[in-house]
Amino acid sequence: MLEAICHRRSIREYTDEEIPIEQLREIVKAGIWAPSGLNNQPWRFVIVQSPEIRERLALQTHYGHIVKAAKALIAVYLNVEVMYDEVKDHQSAGACIQNILLAAEALNLGGVWLGQILKNKTEVNKILGLDEKHDLMAIVALGHPLHRDQKSKRKDISELLLKEL
Ligand SMILES: Cc1cc2nc3c(=O)[nH]c(=O)nc-3n(C[C@H](O)[C@H](O)[C@H](O)COP(=O)(O)O)c2cc1C
């Protein structure tokens, strides 16, 4: 688990290999098993494999090349009607999205959390045929990694740990 957490990287380039729908559902299930306040499970999902829909979504973000290159997308939403606390429901969505990324890793897939597309979330809802009670949190782009040479870094714990009491 610790290895997966530390070695997961954002994967933005993919091979042509398709992802079976069963694997995509398994990844969504991992998202569903995230913790949520009061266990209210405010998340909702759309799985997108259709190249035509991906083409349309690609126009909504600066990262359209990733949306087009990915073999599948998982759009993660909050259903605002089941939310009970602004901060806590958004935290739950974050936990859900991280579970999705780690599940992709476990299946030897690669994924990246796309947030920039949120600036066009109304348009994304139109493309996906969803009403305004669904608030887009992220789109996760998924595919088989073209390579695993990605580098990333983090600040040292000494910069971030405020106190040990
Ligand atoms: C809230 C959020 C929004 C993000 N939005 C984007 C995005 O729009 N496009 C993108 O390429 N990566 C996006 N990322 C991925 C980050 O760039 C990436 O996680 C960060 O650079 C650390 O790299 P790593 O995931 O490989 O460790 C986003 C990540 C988060 C958590």
Tab-separated table of C-alpha atoms and ligand atoms in Angstrom, residues 8-10 12 61 63 66 112-117 151-152 154, ligand 1:
chain	number	residue	atom	x	y	z
A	8	ARG	CA	1.865	6.346	-8.186
A	9	ARG	CA	2.554	9.024	-10.784
A	10	SER	CA	0.223	11.009	-12.994
A	12	ARG	CA	-0.608	11.302	-19.352
A	61	THR	CA	-9.810	21.825	-21.367
A	63	TYR	CA	-5.428	19.262	-21.454
A	66	ILE	CA	-4.780	13.858	-22.627
A	112	VAL	CA	-4.279	11.482	-14.131
A	113	TRP	CA	-6.617	13.711	-12.149
A	114	LEU	CA	-7.845	16.477	-14.468
A	115	GLY	CA	-9.071	19.552	-12.647
A	116	GLN	CA	-8.523	22.308	-15.171
A	117	ILE	CA	-11.637	21.171	-17.059
A	151	LYS	CA	9.318	11.977	-12.242
A	152	SER	CA	7.739	13.926	-9.444
A	154	ARG	CA	7.636	16.437	-2.868
B	1	LIG	C1	-6.971	18.974	-7.827
B	1	LIG	C2	-6.024	18.506	-8.894
B	1	LIG	C3	-6.152	18.988	-10.180
B	1	LIG	C4	-5.291	18.558	-11.187
B	1	LIG	N1	-5.501	18.992	-12.470
B	1	LIG	C5	-4.686	18.557	-13.460
B	1	LIG	C6	-4.955	18.927	-14.808
B	1	LIG	O1	-5.922	19.620	-15.121
B	1	LIG	N2	-4.090	18.490	-15.757
B	1	LIG	C7	-3.026	17.675	-15.462
B	1	LIG	O2	-2.286	17.307	-16.389
B	1	LIG	N3	-2.769	17.284	-14.196
B	1	LIG	C8	-3.575	17.692	-13.195
B	1	LIG	N4	-3.360	17.265	-11.902
B	1	LIG	C9	-2.228	16.354	-11.607
B	1	LIG	C10	-1.081	17.101	-10.893
B	1	LIG	O3	-0.424	17.934	-11.818
B	1	LIG	C11	-0.112	16.058	-10.295
B	1	LIG	O4	-0.795	15.236	-9.379
B	1	LIG	C12	1.082	16.732	-9.596
B	1	LIG	O5	1.865	17.441	-10.519
B	1	LIG	C13	1.979	15.712	-8.887
B	1	LIG	O6	2.442	14.732	-9.794
B	1	LIG	P1	2.199	13.167	-9.515
B	1	LIG	O7	0.695	12.950	-9.485
B	1	LIG	O8	2.826	12.431	-10.675
B	1	LIG	O9	2.840	12.836	-8.224
B	1	LIG	C14	-4.226	17.652	-10.882
B	1	LIG	C15	-4.120	17.149	-9.584
B	1	LIG	C16	-5.018	17.535	-8.603
B	1	LIG	C17	-4.917	16.917	-7.223
